[in-house]
Every structure is written in C-alpha cells, then in structure tokens.
Coordinates of C-alpha atoms and ligand atoms in Angstrom, one line a residue:
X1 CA -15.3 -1.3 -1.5
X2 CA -19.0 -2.1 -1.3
X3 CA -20.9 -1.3 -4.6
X4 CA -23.5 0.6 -2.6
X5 CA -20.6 3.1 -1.8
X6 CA -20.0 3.7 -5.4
X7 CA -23.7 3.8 -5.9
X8 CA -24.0 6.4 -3.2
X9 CA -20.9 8.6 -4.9
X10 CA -23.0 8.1 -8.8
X11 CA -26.3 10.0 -7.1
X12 CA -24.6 12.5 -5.4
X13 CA -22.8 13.5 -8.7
X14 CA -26.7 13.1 -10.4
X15 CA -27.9 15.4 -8.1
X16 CA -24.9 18.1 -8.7
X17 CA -25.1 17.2 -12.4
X18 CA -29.1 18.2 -12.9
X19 CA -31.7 16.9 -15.3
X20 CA -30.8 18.0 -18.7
X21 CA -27.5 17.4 -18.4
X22 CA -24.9 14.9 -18.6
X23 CA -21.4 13.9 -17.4
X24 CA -19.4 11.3 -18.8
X25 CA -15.4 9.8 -17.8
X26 CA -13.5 7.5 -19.8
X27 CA -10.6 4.8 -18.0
X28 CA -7.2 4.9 -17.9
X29 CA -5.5 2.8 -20.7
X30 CA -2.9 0.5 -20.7
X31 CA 0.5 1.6 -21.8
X32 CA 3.1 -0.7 -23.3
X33 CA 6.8 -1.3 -21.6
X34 CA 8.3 -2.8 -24.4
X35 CA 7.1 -5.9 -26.9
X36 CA 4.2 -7.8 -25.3
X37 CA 4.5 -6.3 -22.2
X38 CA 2.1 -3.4 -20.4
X39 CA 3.5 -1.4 -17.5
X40 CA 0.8 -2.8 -14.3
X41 CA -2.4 -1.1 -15.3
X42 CA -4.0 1.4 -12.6
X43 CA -7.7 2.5 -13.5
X44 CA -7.9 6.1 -13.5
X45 CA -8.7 7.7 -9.7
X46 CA -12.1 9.8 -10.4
X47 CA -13.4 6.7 -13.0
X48 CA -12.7 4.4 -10.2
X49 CA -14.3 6.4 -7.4
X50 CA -17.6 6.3 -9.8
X51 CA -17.4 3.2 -11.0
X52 CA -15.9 0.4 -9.3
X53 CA -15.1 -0.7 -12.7
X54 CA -10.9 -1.8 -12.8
X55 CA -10.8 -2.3 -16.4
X56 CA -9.4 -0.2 -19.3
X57 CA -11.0 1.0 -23.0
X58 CA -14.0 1.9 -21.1
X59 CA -15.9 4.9 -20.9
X60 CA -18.8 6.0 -18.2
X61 CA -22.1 8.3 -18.8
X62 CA -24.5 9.9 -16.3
X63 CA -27.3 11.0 -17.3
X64 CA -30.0 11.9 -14.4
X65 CA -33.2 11.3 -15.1
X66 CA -33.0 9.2 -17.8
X67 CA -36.0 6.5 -18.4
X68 CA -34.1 3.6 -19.9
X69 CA -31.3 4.4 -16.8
X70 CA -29.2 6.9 -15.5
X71 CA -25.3 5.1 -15.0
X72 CA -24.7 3.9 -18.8
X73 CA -20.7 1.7 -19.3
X74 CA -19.0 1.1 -22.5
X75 CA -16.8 -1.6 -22.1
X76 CA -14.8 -4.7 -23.5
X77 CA -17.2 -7.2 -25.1
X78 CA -16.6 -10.8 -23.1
X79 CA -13.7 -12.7 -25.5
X80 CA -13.1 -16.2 -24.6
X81 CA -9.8 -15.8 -25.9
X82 CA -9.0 -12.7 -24.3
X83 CA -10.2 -14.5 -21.1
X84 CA -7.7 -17.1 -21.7
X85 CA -4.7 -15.0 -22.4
X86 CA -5.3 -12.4 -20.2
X87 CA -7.9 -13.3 -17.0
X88 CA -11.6 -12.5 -16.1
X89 CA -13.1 -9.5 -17.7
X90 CA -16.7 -8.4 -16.8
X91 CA -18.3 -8.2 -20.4
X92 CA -21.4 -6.5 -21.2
X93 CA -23.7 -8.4 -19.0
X94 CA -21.0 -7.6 -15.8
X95 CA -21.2 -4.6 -16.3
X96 CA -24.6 -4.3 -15.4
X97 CA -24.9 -7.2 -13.2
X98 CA -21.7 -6.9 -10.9
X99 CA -21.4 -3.3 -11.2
X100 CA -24.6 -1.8 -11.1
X101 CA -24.6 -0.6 -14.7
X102 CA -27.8 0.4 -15.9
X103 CA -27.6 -0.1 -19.5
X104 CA -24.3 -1.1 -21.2
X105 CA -22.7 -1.0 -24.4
X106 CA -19.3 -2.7 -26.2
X107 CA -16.7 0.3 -26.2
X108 CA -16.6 -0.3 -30.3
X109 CA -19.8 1.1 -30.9
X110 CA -19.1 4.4 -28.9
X111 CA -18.8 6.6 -32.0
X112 CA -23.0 5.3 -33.1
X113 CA -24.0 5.4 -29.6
X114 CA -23.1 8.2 -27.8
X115 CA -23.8 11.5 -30.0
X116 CA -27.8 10.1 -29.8
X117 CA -27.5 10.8 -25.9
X118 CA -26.1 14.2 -26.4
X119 CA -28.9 15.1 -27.8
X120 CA -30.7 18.3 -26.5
X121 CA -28.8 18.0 -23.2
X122 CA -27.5 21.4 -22.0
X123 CA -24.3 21.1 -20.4
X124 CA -21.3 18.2 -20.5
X125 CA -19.4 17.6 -17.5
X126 CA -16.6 15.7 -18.7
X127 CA -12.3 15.4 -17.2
X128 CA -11.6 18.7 -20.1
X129 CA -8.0 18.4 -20.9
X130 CA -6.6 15.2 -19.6
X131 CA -7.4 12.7 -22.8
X132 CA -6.7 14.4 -26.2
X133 CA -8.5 12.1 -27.7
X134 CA -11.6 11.7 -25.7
X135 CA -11.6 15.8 -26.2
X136 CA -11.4 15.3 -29.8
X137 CA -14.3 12.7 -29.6
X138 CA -16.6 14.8 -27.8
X139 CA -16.2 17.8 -30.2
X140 CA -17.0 15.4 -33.4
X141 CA -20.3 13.9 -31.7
X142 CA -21.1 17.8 -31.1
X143 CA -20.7 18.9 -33.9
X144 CA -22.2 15.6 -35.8
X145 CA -25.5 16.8 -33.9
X146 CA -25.2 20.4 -35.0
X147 CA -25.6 19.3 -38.3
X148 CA -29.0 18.1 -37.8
X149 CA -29.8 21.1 -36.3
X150 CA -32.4 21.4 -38.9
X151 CA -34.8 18.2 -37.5
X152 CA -35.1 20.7 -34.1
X153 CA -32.3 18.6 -32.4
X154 CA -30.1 21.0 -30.4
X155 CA -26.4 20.3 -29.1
X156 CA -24.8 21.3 -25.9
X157 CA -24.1 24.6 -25.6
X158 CA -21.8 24.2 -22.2
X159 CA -18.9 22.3 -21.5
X160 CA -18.1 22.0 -18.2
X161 CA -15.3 20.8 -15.7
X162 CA -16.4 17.6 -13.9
X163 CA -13.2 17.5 -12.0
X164 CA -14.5 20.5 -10.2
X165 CA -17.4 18.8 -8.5
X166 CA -15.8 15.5 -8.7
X167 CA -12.6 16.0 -6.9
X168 CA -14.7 18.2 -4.1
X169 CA -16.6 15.0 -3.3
X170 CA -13.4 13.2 -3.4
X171 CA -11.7 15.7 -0.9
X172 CA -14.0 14.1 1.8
X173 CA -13.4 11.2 3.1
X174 CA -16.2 8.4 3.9
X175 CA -16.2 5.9 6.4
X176 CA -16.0 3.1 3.8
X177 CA -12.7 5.4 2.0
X178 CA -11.3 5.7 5.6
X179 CA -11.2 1.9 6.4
X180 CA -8.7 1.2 3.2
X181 CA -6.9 4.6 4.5
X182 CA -6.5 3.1 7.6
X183 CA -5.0 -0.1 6.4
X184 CA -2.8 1.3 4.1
X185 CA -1.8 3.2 6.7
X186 CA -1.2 0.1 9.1
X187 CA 0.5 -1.7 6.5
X188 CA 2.7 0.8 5.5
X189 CA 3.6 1.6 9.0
X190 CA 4.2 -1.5 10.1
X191 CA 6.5 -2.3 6.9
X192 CA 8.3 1.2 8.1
X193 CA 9.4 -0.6 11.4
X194 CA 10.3 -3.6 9.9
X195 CA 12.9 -1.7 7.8
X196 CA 13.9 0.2 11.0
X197 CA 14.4 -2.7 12.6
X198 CA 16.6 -4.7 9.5
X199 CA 18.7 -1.2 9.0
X200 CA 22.7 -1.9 9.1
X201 CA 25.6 -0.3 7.8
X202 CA 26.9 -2.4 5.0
X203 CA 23.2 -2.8 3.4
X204 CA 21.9 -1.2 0.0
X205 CA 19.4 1.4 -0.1
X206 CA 17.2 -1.1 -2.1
X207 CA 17.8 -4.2 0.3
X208 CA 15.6 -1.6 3.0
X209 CA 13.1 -0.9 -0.3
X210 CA 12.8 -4.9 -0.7
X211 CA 12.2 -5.1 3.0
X212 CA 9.5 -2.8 2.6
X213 CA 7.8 -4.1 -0.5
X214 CA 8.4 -7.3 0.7
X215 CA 6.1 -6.0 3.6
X216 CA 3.4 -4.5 1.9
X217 CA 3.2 -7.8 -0.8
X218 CA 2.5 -10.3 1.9
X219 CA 0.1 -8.0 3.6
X220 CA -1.6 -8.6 -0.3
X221 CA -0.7 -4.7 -1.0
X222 CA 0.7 -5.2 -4.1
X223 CA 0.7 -1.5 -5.3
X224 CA 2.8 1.3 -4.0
X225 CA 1.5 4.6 -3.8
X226 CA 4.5 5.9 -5.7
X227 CA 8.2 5.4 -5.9
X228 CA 9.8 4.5 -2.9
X229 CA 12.5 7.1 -1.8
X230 CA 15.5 5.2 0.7
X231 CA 17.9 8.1 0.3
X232 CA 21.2 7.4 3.1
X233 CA 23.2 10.2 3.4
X234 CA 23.6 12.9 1.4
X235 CA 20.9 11.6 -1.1
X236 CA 18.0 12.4 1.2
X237 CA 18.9 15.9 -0.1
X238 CA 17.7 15.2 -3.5
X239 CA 14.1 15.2 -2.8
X240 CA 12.8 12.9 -5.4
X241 CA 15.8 10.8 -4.9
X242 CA 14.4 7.1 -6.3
X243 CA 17.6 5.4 -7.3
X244 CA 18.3 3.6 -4.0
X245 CA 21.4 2.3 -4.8
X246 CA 24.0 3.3 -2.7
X247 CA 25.7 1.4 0.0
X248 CA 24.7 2.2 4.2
X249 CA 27.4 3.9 6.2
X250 CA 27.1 4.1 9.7
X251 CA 27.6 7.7 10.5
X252 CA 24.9 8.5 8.4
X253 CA 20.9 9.2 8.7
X254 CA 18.6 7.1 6.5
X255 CA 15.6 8.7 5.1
X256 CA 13.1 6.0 3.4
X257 CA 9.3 7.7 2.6
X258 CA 7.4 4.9 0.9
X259 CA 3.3 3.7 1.3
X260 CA 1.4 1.4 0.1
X261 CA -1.9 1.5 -1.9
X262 CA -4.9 -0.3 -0.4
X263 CA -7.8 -0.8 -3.3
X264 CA -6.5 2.5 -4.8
X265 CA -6.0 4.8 -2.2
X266 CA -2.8 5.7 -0.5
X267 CA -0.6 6.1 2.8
X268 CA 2.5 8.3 2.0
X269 CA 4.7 7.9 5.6
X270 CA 8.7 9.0 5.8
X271 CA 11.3 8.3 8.8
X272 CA 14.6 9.2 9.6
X273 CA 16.8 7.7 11.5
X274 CA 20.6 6.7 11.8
X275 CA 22.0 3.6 10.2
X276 CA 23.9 2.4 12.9
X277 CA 21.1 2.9 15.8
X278 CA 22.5 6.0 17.2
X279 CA 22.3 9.3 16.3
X280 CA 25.1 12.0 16.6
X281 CA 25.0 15.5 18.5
X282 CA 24.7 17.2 15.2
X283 CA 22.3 14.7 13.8
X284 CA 19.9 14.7 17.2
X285 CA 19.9 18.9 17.0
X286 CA 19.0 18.8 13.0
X287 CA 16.5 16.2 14.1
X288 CA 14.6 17.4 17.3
X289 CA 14.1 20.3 15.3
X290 CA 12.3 18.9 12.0
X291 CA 9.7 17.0 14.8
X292 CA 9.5 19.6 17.1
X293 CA 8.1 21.1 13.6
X294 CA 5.9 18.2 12.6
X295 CA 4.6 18.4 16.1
X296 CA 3.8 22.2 16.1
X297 CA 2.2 21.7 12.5
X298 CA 0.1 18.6 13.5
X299 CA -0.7 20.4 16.7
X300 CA -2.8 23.4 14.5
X301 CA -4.8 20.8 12.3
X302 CA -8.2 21.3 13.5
X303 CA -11.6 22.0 11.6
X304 CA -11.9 26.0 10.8
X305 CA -8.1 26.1 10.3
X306 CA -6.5 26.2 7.3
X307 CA -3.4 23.7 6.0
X308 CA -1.1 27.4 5.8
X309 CA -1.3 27.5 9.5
X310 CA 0.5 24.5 9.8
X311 CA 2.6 25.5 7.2
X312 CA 3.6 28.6 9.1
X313 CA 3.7 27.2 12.4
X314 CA 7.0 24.5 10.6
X315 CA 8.4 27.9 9.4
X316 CA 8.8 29.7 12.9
X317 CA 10.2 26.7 14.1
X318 CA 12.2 25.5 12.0
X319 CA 13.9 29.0 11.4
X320 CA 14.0 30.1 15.0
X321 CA 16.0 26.5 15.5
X322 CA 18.1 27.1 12.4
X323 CA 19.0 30.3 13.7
X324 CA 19.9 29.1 17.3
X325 CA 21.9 26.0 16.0
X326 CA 24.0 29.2 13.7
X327 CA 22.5 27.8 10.1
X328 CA 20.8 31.2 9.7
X329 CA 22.2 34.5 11.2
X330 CA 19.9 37.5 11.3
X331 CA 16.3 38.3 12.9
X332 CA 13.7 35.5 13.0
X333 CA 10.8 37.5 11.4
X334 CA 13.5 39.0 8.2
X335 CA 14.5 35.3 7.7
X336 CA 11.3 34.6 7.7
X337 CA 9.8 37.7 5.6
X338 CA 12.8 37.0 3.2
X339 CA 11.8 33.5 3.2
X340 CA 15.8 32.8 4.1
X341 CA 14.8 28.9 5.4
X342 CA 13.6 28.2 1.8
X343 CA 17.8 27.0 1.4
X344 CA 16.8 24.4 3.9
X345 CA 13.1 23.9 3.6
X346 CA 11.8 24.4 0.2
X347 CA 9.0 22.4 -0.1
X348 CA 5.4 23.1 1.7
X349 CA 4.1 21.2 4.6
X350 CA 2.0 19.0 3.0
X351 CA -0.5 17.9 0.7
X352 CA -4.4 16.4 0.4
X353 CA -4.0 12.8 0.2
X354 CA -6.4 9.9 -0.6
X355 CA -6.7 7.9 -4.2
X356 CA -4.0 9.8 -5.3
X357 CA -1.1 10.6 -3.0
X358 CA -1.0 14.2 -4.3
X359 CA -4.8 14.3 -3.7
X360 CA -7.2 16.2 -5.1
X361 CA -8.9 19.2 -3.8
X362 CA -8.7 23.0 -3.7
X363 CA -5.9 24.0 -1.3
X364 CA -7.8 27.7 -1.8
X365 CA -10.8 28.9 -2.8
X366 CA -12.0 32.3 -4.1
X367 CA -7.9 32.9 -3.3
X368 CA -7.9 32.4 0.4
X369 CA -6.8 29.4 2.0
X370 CA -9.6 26.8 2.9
X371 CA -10.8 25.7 6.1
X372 CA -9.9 22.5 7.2
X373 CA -13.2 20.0 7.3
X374 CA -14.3 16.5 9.4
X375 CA -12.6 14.1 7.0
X376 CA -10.5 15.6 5.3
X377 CA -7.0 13.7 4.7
X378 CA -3.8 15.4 4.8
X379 CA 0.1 14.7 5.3
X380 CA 2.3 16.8 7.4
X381 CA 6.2 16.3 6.2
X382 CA 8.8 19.4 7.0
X383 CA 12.2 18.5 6.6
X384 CA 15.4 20.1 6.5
X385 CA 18.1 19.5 3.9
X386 CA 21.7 20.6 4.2
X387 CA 23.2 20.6 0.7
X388 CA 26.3 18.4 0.9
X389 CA 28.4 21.6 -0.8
X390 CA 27.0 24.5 1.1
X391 CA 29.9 26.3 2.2
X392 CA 28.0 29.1 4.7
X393 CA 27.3 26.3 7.8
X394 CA 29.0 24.6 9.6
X395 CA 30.7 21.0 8.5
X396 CA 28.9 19.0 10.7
X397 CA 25.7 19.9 9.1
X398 CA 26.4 19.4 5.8
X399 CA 24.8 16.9 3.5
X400 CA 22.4 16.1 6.4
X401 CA 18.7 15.3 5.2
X402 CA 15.5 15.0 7.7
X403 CA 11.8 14.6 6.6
X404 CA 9.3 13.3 8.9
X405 CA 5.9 12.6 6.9
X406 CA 2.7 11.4 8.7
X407 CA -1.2 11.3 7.5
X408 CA -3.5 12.8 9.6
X409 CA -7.4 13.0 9.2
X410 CA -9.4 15.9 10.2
X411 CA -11.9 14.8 13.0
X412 CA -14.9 16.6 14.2
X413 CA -12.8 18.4 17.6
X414 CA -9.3 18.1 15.7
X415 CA -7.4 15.1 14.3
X416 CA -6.0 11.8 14.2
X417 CA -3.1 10.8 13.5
X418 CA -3.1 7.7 10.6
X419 CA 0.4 6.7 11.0
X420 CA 1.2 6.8 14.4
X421 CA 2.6 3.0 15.1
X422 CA 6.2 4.5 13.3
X423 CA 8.4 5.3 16.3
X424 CA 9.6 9.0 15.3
X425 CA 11.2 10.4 18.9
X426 CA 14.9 10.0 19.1
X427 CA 14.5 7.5 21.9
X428 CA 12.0 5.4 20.5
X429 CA 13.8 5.2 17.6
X430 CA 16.7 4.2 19.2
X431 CA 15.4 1.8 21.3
X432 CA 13.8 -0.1 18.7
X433 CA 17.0 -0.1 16.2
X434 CA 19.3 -1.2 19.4
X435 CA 16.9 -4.2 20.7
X436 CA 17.2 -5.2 17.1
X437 CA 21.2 -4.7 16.6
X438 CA 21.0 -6.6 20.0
X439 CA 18.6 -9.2 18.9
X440 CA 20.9 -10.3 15.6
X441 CA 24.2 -10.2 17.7
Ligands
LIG501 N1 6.0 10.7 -1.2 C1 5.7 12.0 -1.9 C2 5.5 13.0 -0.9 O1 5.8 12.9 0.2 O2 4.8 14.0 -1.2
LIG502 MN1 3.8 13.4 1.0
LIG503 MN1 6.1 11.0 1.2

C-alpha cells in the first residue's frame, strides 16, 4: 500500500476529528506461545489502516492543527542488538522518514510526553475498551492535568469512540484497498481449485489444508485470514469445525472455507463438493438448493438495498426447497414466521469483510438496516446443515453439510462478484474433479 493512501485516510480522520481535539491508537502487541517464542505478530487493523506502521509497542496521536505537526508515533528506539536478533525495525528517524511521521518519540517516554499534548484539548477519540491498559493510561495523564488545573490548564472533558468514525471510513473500500482485495481473492480462489482438483478419498482433511496453504505461501501470502475449516462429512455440520483431521470417504461432501490475507486484508471463500467427483441424488438436491440460495441472495446486492434482503431472499429459498424435498412440513410463510429453517440454517447470510474478515461497519443504523453503498465489501455464504442425529428427516439427508461463501463488492449499478474463478455449479464442479481423477489415472 502506497503511503499516500495512508496519508489520505490520517486527513480524512483530521477533518472528522476537528481542531481542538485529538485522537490517538496504540498497536497490537506481541503475545508469547511458550518460552522464547511469540505467536506471528499481526499489527492491529484500524492502527494499520492509519499508519502503515507493522510494528508493535507503539502508539499513534492526531492532533489537527497542530504547529510542530499533526501525525505524532511513539515507537521502538533503533537497537542494534535487537536488529540482530530480531530484523529491521524503523527507529525514531523511520518513523518519520519512511512513514510520514511528523514528529516522533521512543514509546518509553510516553508517560512525560503525552499528558503535555492533552492539554486544553476538548475531546479524545481513542479504541475505548479494547486495551485495559491504554484505558488506564489515558485516565492517569487526565487526571495528572487536572491537578494543575490551578496554572489555567484544562483537561478533556469528552471521551469519545474513534472506532465509530474509524470503522465507517474503513467500511468503504478504495481503489488502492480493492487491489489487495482482489488478489487475495485470486489467490485464494485459485488455491480453492487446486484443492478441488487434488481431492481423493483416502486423503486427510489437512493434506487439502496443506494444499491450500501451500497455495497461498508460494503466491508470498503467508497469512491466512483465519482458521481454515476442511470439514468431510458430517463435520461440516460443526460450523467452526478447525480440527481437520479426519480421513476422506468417498460418499461424502467436502466442505473447505479458507482465504488468504493480502497486506492485511482478507478473502473469506467456501466450496462444497463431493470427495470422489460425483455427487449423489440426495447430495445434488441439498446442493442446488444452498446455490440456488447464494444466487437469489447475490442477485438482491445492489446500492439502496440492504444486506437483510439478501438474507431473506436465502430464507424463502432455502425453506420453500426444504419443504419440497420433505425436511420441513407445514406452510412456507409459518416456517418462515416461526423461523422453523433456523434447525438447518442458523447462521445469517453474511458479513462486512475487508482487514478483518468479520469486518467492521454498522450492519444498522438508527435500528434499521443500512443501505448497501459503491464499495462496500460483503460475503454471501447460506448453507444447510443436517445434524448427523436428527431423527425428523429422512436418512439420506442426515449428517449432510453445504455452505457456499463468495465476496462480492458493491459497484455503482450492482455488484461484482470477487471470487468467481471457484467453479460452484454441479457440473463445473464435476468436470473439473473428473478431468483431474482422469488426469492422475
Ligand atoms: N470463515 C468465517 C466465515 O465464513 O464467516
Ligand atoms: Mn464468511
Ligand atoms: Mn468463510
């Protein structure tokens, strides 16, 4: 990402901050897996969308208008040692010269620095809630100022939200944001058919993860998004199901939803399809239905529509197909009322998705449902999910679990789909798992 882009994001929060006030965001930190060794550090999604900056035990301040400079970064002194040990680390003098800083300050000397530019400023924006101990902080600079009331030095009498003007801005999507969307997207896609493609009875669940981090590493995507779910079988019904260690059978459907993370931000794609290459009659009815769903959903995102219109479009469908195929028995609009599919399909149709794969972003605001925008990022993943032991259908559905997942951006007359290259009909699917069960023979 470009530093202008960053510098573009830092005056747009200015100008939503105000003179007088000031907004500040502190890093992730790094978090220790056992002796000597950190889990893989990931900077911190709204610090990184201002900042640019990938390292930890830093801490950022806005504050427009200011004389000496506006964008001030406490960070890591430069440590020869800690360069040796450890790798490149932009020091006080990077932080201003490769990233735009400013002014800049070693992270140490946070506690002198930072009450004297709280001083007489209004309101703090500031992440409220998510570090304790930058919380803490803030209250003991406030009220280290307060006691100097007497000199005519006044503290901040507001603390405010930033993520609430923060994650709006993050909720749309820039040309520069949607070129790494678009690669994860590719990436991830094209590491999908690959694992399509290598998919045989007698595999593990994680030999068709390894295919697909193998994928996304020599693409240099060396982050996934999240946990990768290859679920065979009846595990696709656990929706969180991350253990991926069970042997292939052919007979049964594969469900893998995995995506890779391009410069932090995400692609979040799932496919179904059957071990051995073919699906059954009872798998192909299950199926058709959860994509006639993802179609009808996909079909309604649009600007001036909200994300619930997708969802309810998946809802007729899928209940007016479970009802036909004899999974639900009554009226379509009582099922539906009684929310009777929720035994099947009890997640929503999808979520905001960008630097974080659960994005963030109002999904309502003053309690109605928002209006889809131009650039807006979303995923659109019904699914149905037969428990294994559910004694009121039919055998032949049971322990049967579908999810189709694709992103989709918001364009100016409707949308586009991100993740499109994933074959997802049954006879594409088919085709390409037999040409490559043909292929290996
Ligand atoms: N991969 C998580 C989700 O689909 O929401
Ligand atoms: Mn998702
Ligand atoms: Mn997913």
């Amino acid at each position: 990402m470009k530093q202008s882009e960053f510098k573009k994001r830092r005056k747009q929060l200015m100008q939503r901050i105000g003179k007088g006030n000031l907004a500040l965001i502190s890093s992730a930190t790094t978090h220790a897996r056992n002796r000597d060794v950190n889990y893989p550090f990931r900077q911190d999604s709204d610090f990184y969308y201002l900042t640019g900056f990938n390292e930890p035990d830093s801490l950022a301040v806005f504050i427009p208008g200011r004389e000496q400079g506006e964008y001030i970064l406490f960070c890591r002194e430069f440590d020869e040692k800690k360069a040796l040990w450890e790798g490149a680390h932009a020091g006080l003098e990077g932080a201003t010269t490769h990233y735009a800083a400013d002014d800049s300050f070693p992270i140490d000397d946070l506690n002198d620095i930072l009450p004297g530019m709280l001083e007489n400023k209004s309101k703090v924006f500031y992440p409220m809630g998510r570090d304790l101990d930058l919380d803490h902080k803030l209250l003991e600079w406030i009220n280290h100022i307060r006691r100097q009331s007497r000199t005519g030095i006044t503290a901040p009498g507001e603390l405010v939200s930033l993520e609430h003007i923060l994650h709006e801005m993050r909720l749309f999507k820039s040309a520069e944001e949607l070129k790494l969307m678009r690669r994860a997207a590719s990436v991830s896609a094209a590491a999908h058919v690959k694992a399509m493609q290598k998919c045989k009875a007698g595999m593990y669940e994680y030999q068709i993860e390894a295919e697909i981090i193998n994928h996304f590493l020599q693409d240099g995507l060396r982050a996934v998004a999240y946990p990768s779910i290859v679920a065979g079988g009846k595990n696709a019904c656990t929706l969180h199901y991350t253990d991926n260690a069970s042997k292939l059978k052919n007979g049964d459907l594969l469900l893998v939803d995995a995506g890779a993370e391009c410069d932090h931000y995400a692609a979040d794609i799932t496919r179904t399809y059957p071990v051995s290459g073919h699906f059954s009659e009872a798998q192909k009815q299950l199926y058709q239905l959860v994509l006639d769903a993802q179609l009808a959903s996909i079909d309604e995102i649009k600007p001036q529509q909200s994300m619930q219109l997708a969802h309810e479009a998946s809802v007729t469908v899928l209940t007016k197909g479970l009802v036909k195929l004899g999974l639900l028995k009554g009226r379509v609009a009582t099922l539906i009322k009684n929310e009777k599919y929720k035994q099947f399909y009890m997640h929503r149709i999808g979520h905001w998705l960008g630097m974080d794969v659960h994005d963030v972003g109002d999904y309502k605001i003053n309690q109605e449902w928002r209006l889809l925008e131009k650039g807006m990022v979303l995923t659109i993943e019904p699914g149905l999910y037969i428990p294994a032991d559910c004694k009121t259908v039919d055998e032949q559905w049971r322990g049967i679990g579908i999810r189709i997942e694709d992103d989709i951006l918001v364009t100016a007359d409707g949308h586009e789909v991100l993740t499109c290259d994933v074959p997802k009909s049954i006879a594409d699917i088919e085709q390409l798992m037999q040409a490559s069960h043909a292929a290996r023979i």
